[in-house]
Amino acid sequence: MEKAPRSNDLRTRVGGQSGLERRPLVHVRLDDVDHRLLAALAEDARLANNALAQKVGIAPSTCLARVRRLRDEGVLRGFHADVDPALAGRPLQAIVAVRMHGAARSRLKAFLRELAELPGVMNVYLLGGAHDFFVHVAAPDSDGLNDFVIENLSANPGVALTETNLIFEHVRASWY
């Protein structure tokens, strides 16, 4: 029996039926052990609990409880595979800046969700500033990128402008 998603569950906040509601920002108190756990998981999210506990210097039962709390409180939003787009058949990456028409502003959040579901879209950012979105796309070739922009963005009546910037190299930062 599947349990109901928690209010801070990523499915509820982003991909679920309820969309992108704003959650009240609640500061979660993190101590040095929590920060070490987050750094270790950011480096390798596949670490087994025993290995993670040993790396951080705590008991496995403590480690399990702390990781569970970090997930329950929304600090850890999920665990992800870092797929190489080139090796997966999409070697051409771009950031496409999108500006919407003023009349389409009421659909920004819905369009954000629609963009995130398109094939080849790696990330979508809703912005403040000159552009409304940055869409990180991986395509098989320049024709595929061109087709993506024309069919999914330029053809949309709410889109006023697109600007495509090719990515020559990407290095995943370990920010934590």
mmCIF file with all atom_site columns, C-alpha atoms in Angstrom:
data_model
loop_
_atom_site.group_PDB
_atom_site.id
_atom_site.type_symbol
_atom_site.label_atom_id
_atom_site.label_alt_id
_atom_site.label_comp_id
_atom_site.label_asym_id
_atom_site.label_entity_id
_atom_site.label_seq_id
_atom_site.pdbx_PDB_ins_code
_atom_site.Cartn_x
_atom_site.Cartn_y
_atom_site.Cartn_z
_atom_site.occupancy
_atom_site.B_iso_or_equiv
_atom_site.pdbx_formal_charge
_atom_site.auth_seq_id
_atom_site.auth_comp_id
_atom_site.auth_asym_id
_atom_site.auth_atom_id
_atom_site.pdbx_PDB_model_num
ATOM 1   C CA . MET A 1 1   ? 0.000  0.000  0.000   1.00 0.00 ? 1   MET A CA 1
ATOM 2   C CA . GLU A 1 2   ? 1.513  3.320  -1.085  1.00 0.00 ? 2   GLU A CA 1
ATOM 3   C CA . LYS A 1 3   ? 1.547  6.016  1.543   1.00 0.00 ? 3   LYS A CA 1
ATOM 4   C CA . ALA A 1 4   ? 0.343  9.508  0.765   1.00 0.00 ? 4   ALA A CA 1
ATOM 5   C CA . PRO A 1 5   ? 3.102  11.956 -0.239  1.00 0.00 ? 5   PRO A CA 1
ATOM 6   C CA . ARG A 1 6   ? 4.407  14.190 2.520   1.00 0.00 ? 6   ARG A CA 1
ATOM 7   C CA . SER A 1 7   ? 3.781  17.900 2.176   1.00 0.00 ? 7   SER A CA 1
ATOM 8   C CA . ASN A 1 8   ? 7.471  18.443 1.529   1.00 0.00 ? 8   ASN A CA 1
ATOM 9   C CA . ASP A 1 9   ? 7.702  15.541 -0.922  1.00 0.00 ? 9   ASP A CA 1
ATOM 10  C CA . LEU A 1 10  ? 9.221  16.582 -4.264  1.00 0.00 ? 10  LEU A CA 1
ATOM 11  C CA . ARG A 1 11  ? 6.299  14.990 -6.129  1.00 0.00 ? 11  ARG A CA 1
ATOM 12  C CA . THR A 1 12  ? 3.910  17.291 -4.323  1.00 0.00 ? 12  THR A CA 1
ATOM 13  C CA . ARG A 1 13  ? 5.990  20.422 -4.794  1.00 0.00 ? 13  ARG A CA 1
ATOM 14  C CA . VAL A 1 14  ? 7.102  19.996 -8.404  1.00 0.00 ? 14  VAL A CA 1
ATOM 15  C CA . GLY A 1 15  ? 5.741  17.091 -10.382 1.00 0.00 ? 15  GLY A CA 1
ATOM 16  C CA . GLY A 1 16  ? 2.551  16.261 -8.529  1.00 0.00 ? 16  GLY A CA 1
ATOM 17  C CA . GLN A 1 17  ? -0.985 17.309 -9.185  1.00 0.00 ? 17  GLN A CA 1
ATOM 18  C CA . SER A 1 18  ? -0.766 20.322 -6.916  1.00 0.00 ? 18  SER A CA 1
ATOM 19  C CA . GLY A 1 19  ? 1.952  21.997 -8.949  1.00 0.00 ? 19  GLY A CA 1
ATOM 20  C CA . LEU A 1 20  ? 4.418  24.581 -7.753  1.00 0.00 ? 20  LEU A CA 1
ATOM 21  C CA . GLU A 1 21  ? 2.845  26.091 -4.695  1.00 0.00 ? 21  GLU A CA 1
ATOM 22  C CA . ARG A 1 22  ? 5.069  28.284 -2.594  1.00 0.00 ? 22  ARG A CA 1
ATOM 23  C CA . ARG A 1 23  ? 5.980  26.644 0.662   1.00 0.00 ? 23  ARG A CA 1
ATOM 24  C CA . PRO A 1 24  ? 6.709  28.816 3.632   1.00 0.00 ? 24  PRO A CA 1
ATOM 25  C CA . LEU A 1 25  ? 10.472 28.978 3.978   1.00 0.00 ? 25  LEU A CA 1
ATOM 26  C CA . VAL A 1 26  ? 11.311 27.194 7.185   1.00 0.00 ? 26  VAL A CA 1
ATOM 27  C CA . HIS A 1 27  ? 14.893 27.279 8.340   1.00 0.00 ? 27  HIS A CA 1
ATOM 28  C CA . VAL A 1 28  ? 16.125 23.795 9.145   1.00 0.00 ? 28  VAL A CA 1
ATOM 29  C CA . ARG A 1 29  ? 18.823 23.672 11.790  1.00 0.00 ? 29  ARG A CA 1
ATOM 30  C CA . LEU A 1 30  ? 21.809 21.785 10.467  1.00 0.00 ? 30  LEU A CA 1
ATOM 31  C CA . ASP A 1 31  ? 24.828 20.919 12.559  1.00 0.00 ? 31  ASP A CA 1
ATOM 32  C CA . ASP A 1 32  ? 28.332 19.912 11.464  1.00 0.00 ? 32  ASP A CA 1
ATOM 33  C CA . VAL A 1 33  ? 27.336 16.246 11.116  1.00 0.00 ? 33  VAL A CA 1
ATOM 34  C CA . ASP A 1 34  ? 24.405 17.173 8.868   1.00 0.00 ? 34  ASP A CA 1
ATOM 35  C CA . HIS A 1 35  ? 26.719 19.261 6.673   1.00 0.00 ? 35  HIS A CA 1
ATOM 36  C CA . ARG A 1 36  ? 29.208 16.392 6.439   1.00 0.00 ? 36  ARG A CA 1
ATOM 37  C CA . LEU A 1 37  ? 26.387 14.009 5.477   1.00 0.00 ? 37  LEU A CA 1
ATOM 38  C CA . LEU A 1 38  ? 25.153 16.391 2.784   1.00 0.00 ? 38  LEU A CA 1
ATOM 39  C CA . ALA A 1 39  ? 28.677 16.868 1.392   1.00 0.00 ? 39  ALA A CA 1
ATOM 40  C CA . ALA A 1 40  ? 29.277 13.102 1.258   1.00 0.00 ? 40  ALA A CA 1
ATOM 41  C CA . LEU A 1 41  ? 25.920 12.460 -0.432  1.00 0.00 ? 41  LEU A CA 1
ATOM 42  C CA . ALA A 1 42  ? 26.477 15.309 -2.906  1.00 0.00 ? 42  ALA A CA 1
ATOM 43  C CA . GLU A 1 43  ? 29.760 13.630 -3.862  1.00 0.00 ? 43  GLU A CA 1
ATOM 44  C CA . ASP A 1 44  ? 28.252 10.129 -4.105  1.00 0.00 ? 44  ASP A CA 1
ATOM 45  C CA . ALA A 1 45  ? 24.553 9.593  -3.453  1.00 0.00 ? 45  ALA A CA 1
ATOM 46  C CA . ARG A 1 46  ? 24.967 5.834  -3.875  1.00 0.00 ? 46  ARG A CA 1
ATOM 47  C CA . LEU A 1 47  ? 26.951 5.378  -0.671  1.00 0.00 ? 47  LEU A CA 1
ATOM 48  C CA . ALA A 1 48  ? 25.544 2.582  1.454   1.00 0.00 ? 48  ALA A CA 1
ATOM 49  C CA . ASN A 1 49  ? 24.464 3.671  4.914   1.00 0.00 ? 49  ASN A CA 1
ATOM 50  C CA . ASN A 1 50  ? 27.375 1.868  6.609   1.00 0.00 ? 50  ASN A CA 1
ATOM 51  C CA . ALA A 1 51  ? 29.925 3.501  4.292   1.00 0.00 ? 51  ALA A CA 1
ATOM 52  C CA . LEU A 1 52  ? 28.286 6.909  4.718   1.00 0.00 ? 52  LEU A CA 1
ATOM 53  C CA . ALA A 1 53  ? 28.292 6.537  8.508   1.00 0.00 ? 53  ALA A CA 1
ATOM 54  C CA . GLN A 1 54  ? 31.973 5.539  8.480   1.00 0.00 ? 54  GLN A CA 1
ATOM 55  C CA . LYS A 1 55  ? 32.897 8.440  6.176   1.00 0.00 ? 55  LYS A CA 1
ATOM 56  C CA . VAL A 1 56  ? 31.135 10.943 8.435   1.00 0.00 ? 56  VAL A CA 1
ATOM 57  C CA . GLY A 1 57  ? 32.260 9.307  11.680  1.00 0.00 ? 57  GLY A CA 1
ATOM 58  C CA . ILE A 1 58  ? 28.921 8.350  13.231  1.00 0.00 ? 58  ILE A CA 1
ATOM 59  C CA . ALA A 1 59  ? 27.093 5.113  14.036  1.00 0.00 ? 59  ALA A CA 1
ATOM 60  C CA . PRO A 1 60  ? 25.072 3.549  11.194  1.00 0.00 ? 60  PRO A CA 1
ATOM 61  C CA . SER A 1 61  ? 21.806 3.860  13.177  1.00 0.00 ? 61  SER A CA 1
ATOM 62  C CA . THR A 1 62  ? 22.510 7.568  13.777  1.00 0.00 ? 62  THR A CA 1
ATOM 63  C CA . CYS A 1 63  ? 23.345 8.019  10.105  1.00 0.00 ? 63  CYS A CA 1
ATOM 64  C CA . LEU A 1 64  ? 20.117 6.368  8.974   1.00 0.00 ? 64  LEU A CA 1
ATOM 65  C CA . ALA A 1 65  ? 18.043 8.508  11.350  1.00 0.00 ? 65  ALA A CA 1
ATOM 66  C CA . ARG A 1 66  ? 19.788 11.728 10.274  1.00 0.00 ? 66  ARG A CA 1
ATOM 67  C CA . VAL A 1 67  ? 19.425 11.034 6.541   1.00 0.00 ? 67  VAL A CA 1
ATOM 68  C CA . ARG A 1 68  ? 15.755 10.161 7.101   1.00 0.00 ? 68  ARG A CA 1
ATOM 69  C CA . ARG A 1 69  ? 15.264 13.474 8.977   1.00 0.00 ? 69  ARG A CA 1
ATOM 70  C CA . LEU A 1 70  ? 17.032 15.430 6.199   1.00 0.00 ? 70  LEU A CA 1
ATOM 71  C CA . ARG A 1 71  ? 14.654 13.826 3.674   1.00 0.00 ? 71  ARG A CA 1
ATOM 72  C CA . ASP A 1 72  ? 11.563 14.361 5.833   1.00 0.00 ? 72  ASP A CA 1
ATOM 73  C CA . GLU A 1 73  ? 12.439 18.037 6.342   1.00 0.00 ? 73  GLU A CA 1
ATOM 74  C CA . GLY A 1 74  ? 12.974 18.562 2.599   1.00 0.00 ? 74  GLY A CA 1
ATOM 75  C CA . VAL A 1 75  ? 16.712 19.293 2.801   1.00 0.00 ? 75  VAL A CA 1
ATOM 76  C CA . LEU A 1 76  ? 17.438 16.186 0.730   1.00 0.00 ? 76  LEU A CA 1
ATOM 77  C CA . ARG A 1 77  ? 15.008 16.426 -2.171  1.00 0.00 ? 77  ARG A CA 1
ATOM 78  C CA . GLY A 1 78  ? 16.067 13.281 -3.977  1.00 0.00 ? 78  GLY A CA 1
ATOM 79  C CA . PHE A 1 79  ? 18.895 11.202 -5.376  1.00 0.00 ? 79  PHE A CA 1
ATOM 80  C CA . HIS A 1 80  ? 19.732 11.456 -9.062  1.00 0.00 ? 80  HIS A CA 1
ATOM 81  C CA . ALA A 1 81  ? 21.808 9.806  -11.749 1.00 0.00 ? 81  ALA A CA 1
ATOM 82  C CA . ASP A 1 82  ? 24.250 12.105 -13.539 1.00 0.00 ? 82  ASP A CA 1
ATOM 83  C CA . VAL A 1 83  ? 23.773 10.962 -17.158 1.00 0.00 ? 83  VAL A CA 1
ATOM 84  C CA . ASP A 1 84  ? 26.279 12.057 -19.798 1.00 0.00 ? 84  ASP A CA 1
ATOM 85  C CA . PRO A 1 85  ? 24.055 13.467 -22.578 1.00 0.00 ? 85  PRO A CA 1
ATOM 86  C CA . ALA A 1 86  ? 26.702 12.903 -25.279 1.00 0.00 ? 86  ALA A CA 1
ATOM 87  C CA . LEU A 1 87  ? 27.061 9.218  -24.434 1.00 0.00 ? 87  LEU A CA 1
ATOM 88  C CA . ALA A 1 88  ? 23.255 8.930  -24.299 1.00 0.00 ? 88  ALA A CA 1
ATOM 89  C CA . GLY A 1 89  ? 22.950 10.175 -27.908 1.00 0.00 ? 89  GLY A CA 1
ATOM 90  C CA . ARG A 1 90  ? 22.412 13.899 -27.244 1.00 0.00 ? 90  ARG A CA 1
ATOM 91  C CA . PRO A 1 91  ? 25.849 15.521 -27.583 1.00 0.00 ? 91  PRO A CA 1
ATOM 92  C CA . LEU A 1 92  ? 24.643 19.057 -28.389 1.00 0.00 ? 92  LEU A CA 1
ATOM 93  C CA . GLN A 1 93  ? 23.593 21.089 -25.354 1.00 0.00 ? 93  GLN A CA 1
ATOM 94  C CA . ALA A 1 94  ? 22.147 24.582 -25.245 1.00 0.00 ? 94  ALA A CA 1
ATOM 95  C CA . ILE A 1 95  ? 20.562 27.050 -22.888 1.00 0.00 ? 95  ILE A CA 1
ATOM 96  C CA . VAL A 1 96  ? 17.523 28.602 -24.516 1.00 0.00 ? 96  VAL A CA 1
ATOM 97  C CA . ALA A 1 97  ? 16.375 31.885 -23.024 1.00 0.00 ? 97  ALA A CA 1
ATOM 98  C CA . VAL A 1 98  ? 12.617 32.367 -23.349 1.00 0.00 ? 98  VAL A CA 1
ATOM 99  C CA . ARG A 1 99  ? 10.589 35.535 -22.915 1.00 0.00 ? 99  ARG A CA 1
ATOM 100 C CA . MET A 1 100 ? 6.812  35.266 -22.755 1.00 0.00 ? 100 MET A CA 1
ATOM 101 C CA . HIS A 1 101 ? 4.207  37.742 -23.994 1.00 0.00 ? 101 HIS A CA 1
ATOM 102 C CA . GLY A 1 102 ? 2.637  39.806 -21.228 1.00 0.00 ? 102 GLY A CA 1
ATOM 103 C CA . ALA A 1 103 ? -0.735 38.141 -21.755 1.00 0.00 ? 103 ALA A CA 1
ATOM 104 C CA . ALA A 1 104 ? 0.861  34.726 -21.111 1.00 0.00 ? 104 ALA A CA 1
ATOM 105 C CA . ARG A 1 105 ? 2.217  35.639 -17.668 1.00 0.00 ? 105 ARG A CA 1
ATOM 106 C CA . SER A 1 106 ? -0.669 33.896 -15.916 1.00 0.00 ? 106 SER A CA 1
ATOM 107 C CA . ARG A 1 107 ? 0.559  30.588 -17.427 1.00 0.00 ? 107 ARG A CA 1
ATOM 108 C CA . LEU A 1 108 ? 4.210  30.763 -16.330 1.00 0.00 ? 108 LEU A CA 1
ATOM 109 C CA . LYS A 1 109 ? 3.994  27.922 -13.813 1.00 0.00 ? 109 LYS A CA 1
ATOM 110 C CA . ALA A 1 110 ? 1.965  25.713 -16.150 1.00 0.00 ? 110 ALA A CA 1
ATOM 111 C CA . PHE A 1 111 ? 4.420  26.361 -18.987 1.00 0.00 ? 111 PHE A CA 1
ATOM 112 C CA . LEU A 1 112 ? 7.307  25.561 -16.640 1.00 0.00 ? 112 LEU A CA 1
ATOM 113 C CA . ARG A 1 113 ? 5.812  22.115 -15.977 1.00 0.00 ? 113 ARG A CA 1
ATOM 114 C CA . GLU A 1 114 ? 5.125  21.583 -19.700 1.00 0.00 ? 114 GLU A CA 1
ATOM 115 C CA . LEU A 1 115 ? 8.720  22.445 -20.595 1.00 0.00 ? 115 LEU A CA 1
ATOM 116 C CA . ALA A 1 116 ? 10.096 20.055 -17.968 1.00 0.00 ? 116 ALA A CA 1
ATOM 117 C CA . GLU A 1 117 ? 8.208  17.153 -19.601 1.00 0.00 ? 117 GLU A CA 1
ATOM 118 C CA . LEU A 1 118 ? 9.645  17.673 -23.099 1.00 0.00 ? 118 LEU A CA 1
ATOM 119 C CA . PRO A 1 119 ? 12.188 15.172 -24.447 1.00 0.00 ? 119 PRO A CA 1
ATOM 120 C CA . GLY A 1 120 ? 15.744 16.461 -24.164 1.00 0.00 ? 120 GLY A CA 1
ATOM 121 C CA . VAL A 1 121 ? 15.007 19.052 -21.485 1.00 0.00 ? 121 VAL A CA 1
ATOM 122 C CA . MET A 1 122 ? 17.516 18.680 -18.673 1.00 0.00 ? 122 MET A CA 1
ATOM 123 C CA . ASN A 1 123 ? 16.565 21.665 -16.502 1.00 0.00 ? 123 ASN A CA 1
ATOM 124 C CA . VAL A 1 124 ? 14.122 24.558 -16.579 1.00 0.00 ? 124 VAL A CA 1
ATOM 125 C CA . TYR A 1 125 ? 14.617 27.744 -14.594 1.00 0.00 ? 125 TYR A CA 1
ATOM 126 C CA . LEU A 1 126 ? 11.838 30.276 -13.946 1.00 0.00 ? 126 LEU A CA 1
ATOM 127 C CA . LEU A 1 127 ? 13.581 33.629 -13.747 1.00 0.00 ? 127 LEU A CA 1
ATOM 128 C CA . GLY A 1 128 ? 13.178 37.205 -12.708 1.00 0.00 ? 128 GLY A CA 1
ATOM 129 C CA . GLY A 1 129 ? 14.754 39.682 -15.101 1.00 0.00 ? 129 GLY A CA 1
ATOM 130 C CA . ALA A 1 130 ? 14.832 40.133 -18.859 1.00 0.00 ? 130 ALA A CA 1
ATOM 131 C CA . HIS A 1 131 ? 13.901 36.502 -19.600 1.00 0.00 ? 131 HIS A CA 1
ATOM 132 C CA . ASP A 1 132 ? 11.199 34.343 -18.076 1.00 0.00 ? 132 ASP A CA 1
ATOM 133 C CA . PHE A 1 133 ? 12.915 30.968 -18.493 1.00 0.00 ? 133 PHE A CA 1
ATOM 134 C CA . PHE A 1 134 ? 16.239 29.335 -19.180 1.00 0.00 ? 134 PHE A CA 1
ATOM 135 C CA . VAL A 1 135 ? 15.733 25.893 -20.704 1.00 0.00 ? 135 VAL A CA 1
ATOM 136 C CA . HIS A 1 136 ? 18.744 23.546 -20.631 1.00 0.00 ? 136 HIS A CA 1
ATOM 137 C CA . VAL A 1 137 ? 18.357 21.204 -23.596 1.00 0.00 ? 137 VAL A CA 1
ATOM 138 C CA . ALA A 1 138 ? 20.354 18.249 -24.917 1.00 0.00 ? 138 ALA A CA 1
ATOM 139 C CA . ALA A 1 139 ? 19.801 17.402 -28.596 1.00 0.00 ? 139 ALA A CA 1
ATOM 140 C CA . PRO A 1 140 ? 21.177 14.785 -30.980 1.00 0.00 ? 140 PRO A CA 1
ATOM 141 C CA . ASP A 1 141 ? 22.417 17.435 -33.433 1.00 0.00 ? 141 ASP A CA 1
ATOM 142 C CA . SER A 1 142 ? 21.833 20.999 -34.638 1.00 0.00 ? 142 SER A CA 1
ATOM 143 C CA . ASP A 1 143 ? 18.760 19.968 -36.645 1.00 0.00 ? 143 ASP A CA 1
ATOM 144 C CA . GLY A 1 144 ? 17.269 18.383 -33.524 1.00 0.00 ? 144 GLY A CA 1
ATOM 145 C CA . LEU A 1 145 ? 17.976 21.529 -31.504 1.00 0.00 ? 145 LEU A CA 1
ATOM 146 C CA . ASN A 1 146 ? 16.452 23.700 -34.230 1.00 0.00 ? 146 ASN A CA 1
ATOM 147 C CA . ASP A 1 147 ? 13.354 21.474 -34.344 1.00 0.00 ? 147 ASP A CA 1
ATOM 148 C CA . PHE A 1 148 ? 13.028 21.622 -30.554 1.00 0.00 ? 148 PHE A CA 1
ATOM 149 C CA . VAL A 1 149 ? 13.129 25.421 -30.488 1.00 0.00 ? 149 VAL A CA 1
ATOM 150 C CA . ILE A 1 150 ? 10.754 25.875 -33.419 1.00 0.00 ? 150 ILE A CA 1
ATOM 151 C CA . GLU A 1 151 ? 8.203  23.193 -32.476 1.00 0.00 ? 151 GLU A CA 1
ATOM 152 C CA . ASN A 1 152 ? 8.139  23.622 -28.703 1.00 0.00 ? 152 ASN A CA 1
ATOM 153 C CA . LEU A 1 153 ? 8.966  27.262 -28.169 1.00 0.00 ? 153 LEU A CA 1
ATOM 154 C CA . SER A 1 154 ? 8.639  29.523 -31.218 1.00 0.00 ? 154 SER A CA 1
ATOM 155 C CA . ALA A 1 155 ? 5.366  27.894 -32.296 1.00 0.00 ? 155 ALA A CA 1
ATOM 156 C CA . ASN A 1 156 ? 3.835  28.536 -28.869 1.00 0.00 ? 156 ASN A CA 1
ATOM 157 C CA . PRO A 1 157 ? 1.613  31.636 -29.061 1.00 0.00 ? 157 PRO A CA 1
ATOM 158 C CA . GLY A 1 158 ? 2.630  32.686 -25.540 1.00 0.00 ? 158 GLY A CA 1
ATOM 159 C CA . VAL A 1 159 ? 6.327  32.854 -26.425 1.00 0.00 ? 159 VAL A CA 1
ATOM 160 C CA . ALA A 1 160 ? 7.542  36.284 -27.515 1.00 0.00 ? 160 ALA A CA 1
ATOM 161 C CA . LEU A 1 161 ? 11.259 35.572 -27.968 1.00 0.00 ? 161 LEU A CA 1
ATOM 162 C CA . THR A 1 162 ? 13.829 32.794 -27.805 1.00 0.00 ? 162 THR A CA 1
ATOM 163 C CA . GLU A 1 163 ? 17.587 33.081 -27.729 1.00 0.00 ? 163 GLU A CA 1
ATOM 164 C CA . THR A 1 164 ? 19.668 29.925 -28.077 1.00 0.00 ? 164 THR A CA 1
ATOM 165 C CA . ASN A 1 165 ? 23.137 29.716 -26.542 1.00 0.00 ? 165 ASN A CA 1
ATOM 166 C CA . LEU A 1 166 ? 25.269 26.653 -27.291 1.00 0.00 ? 166 LEU A CA 1
ATOM 167 C CA . ILE A 1 167 ? 27.104 24.991 -24.434 1.00 0.00 ? 167 ILE A CA 1
ATOM 168 C CA . PHE A 1 168 ? 30.649 24.030 -25.409 1.00 0.00 ? 168 PHE A CA 1
ATOM 169 C CA . GLU A 1 169 ? 31.560 22.415 -22.115 1.00 0.00 ? 169 GLU A CA 1
ATOM 170 C CA . HIS A 1 170 ? 29.822 21.696 -18.843 1.00 0.00 ? 170 HIS A CA 1
ATOM 171 C CA . VAL A 1 171 ? 31.390 20.769 -15.534 1.00 0.00 ? 171 VAL A CA 1
ATOM 172 C CA . ARG A 1 172 ? 29.106 19.723 -12.702 1.00 0.00 ? 172 ARG A CA 1
ATOM 173 C CA . ALA A 1 173 ? 30.025 21.772 -9.687  1.00 0.00 ? 173 ALA A CA 1
ATOM 174 C CA . SER A 1 174 ? 30.098 20.230 -6.257  1.00 0.00 ? 174 SER A CA 1
ATOM 175 C CA . TRP A 1 175 ? 28.601 23.232 -4.535  1.00 0.00 ? 175 TRP A CA 1
ATOM 176 C CA . TYR A 1 176 ? 28.048 21.562 -1.229  1.00 0.00 ? 176 TYR A CA 1
#
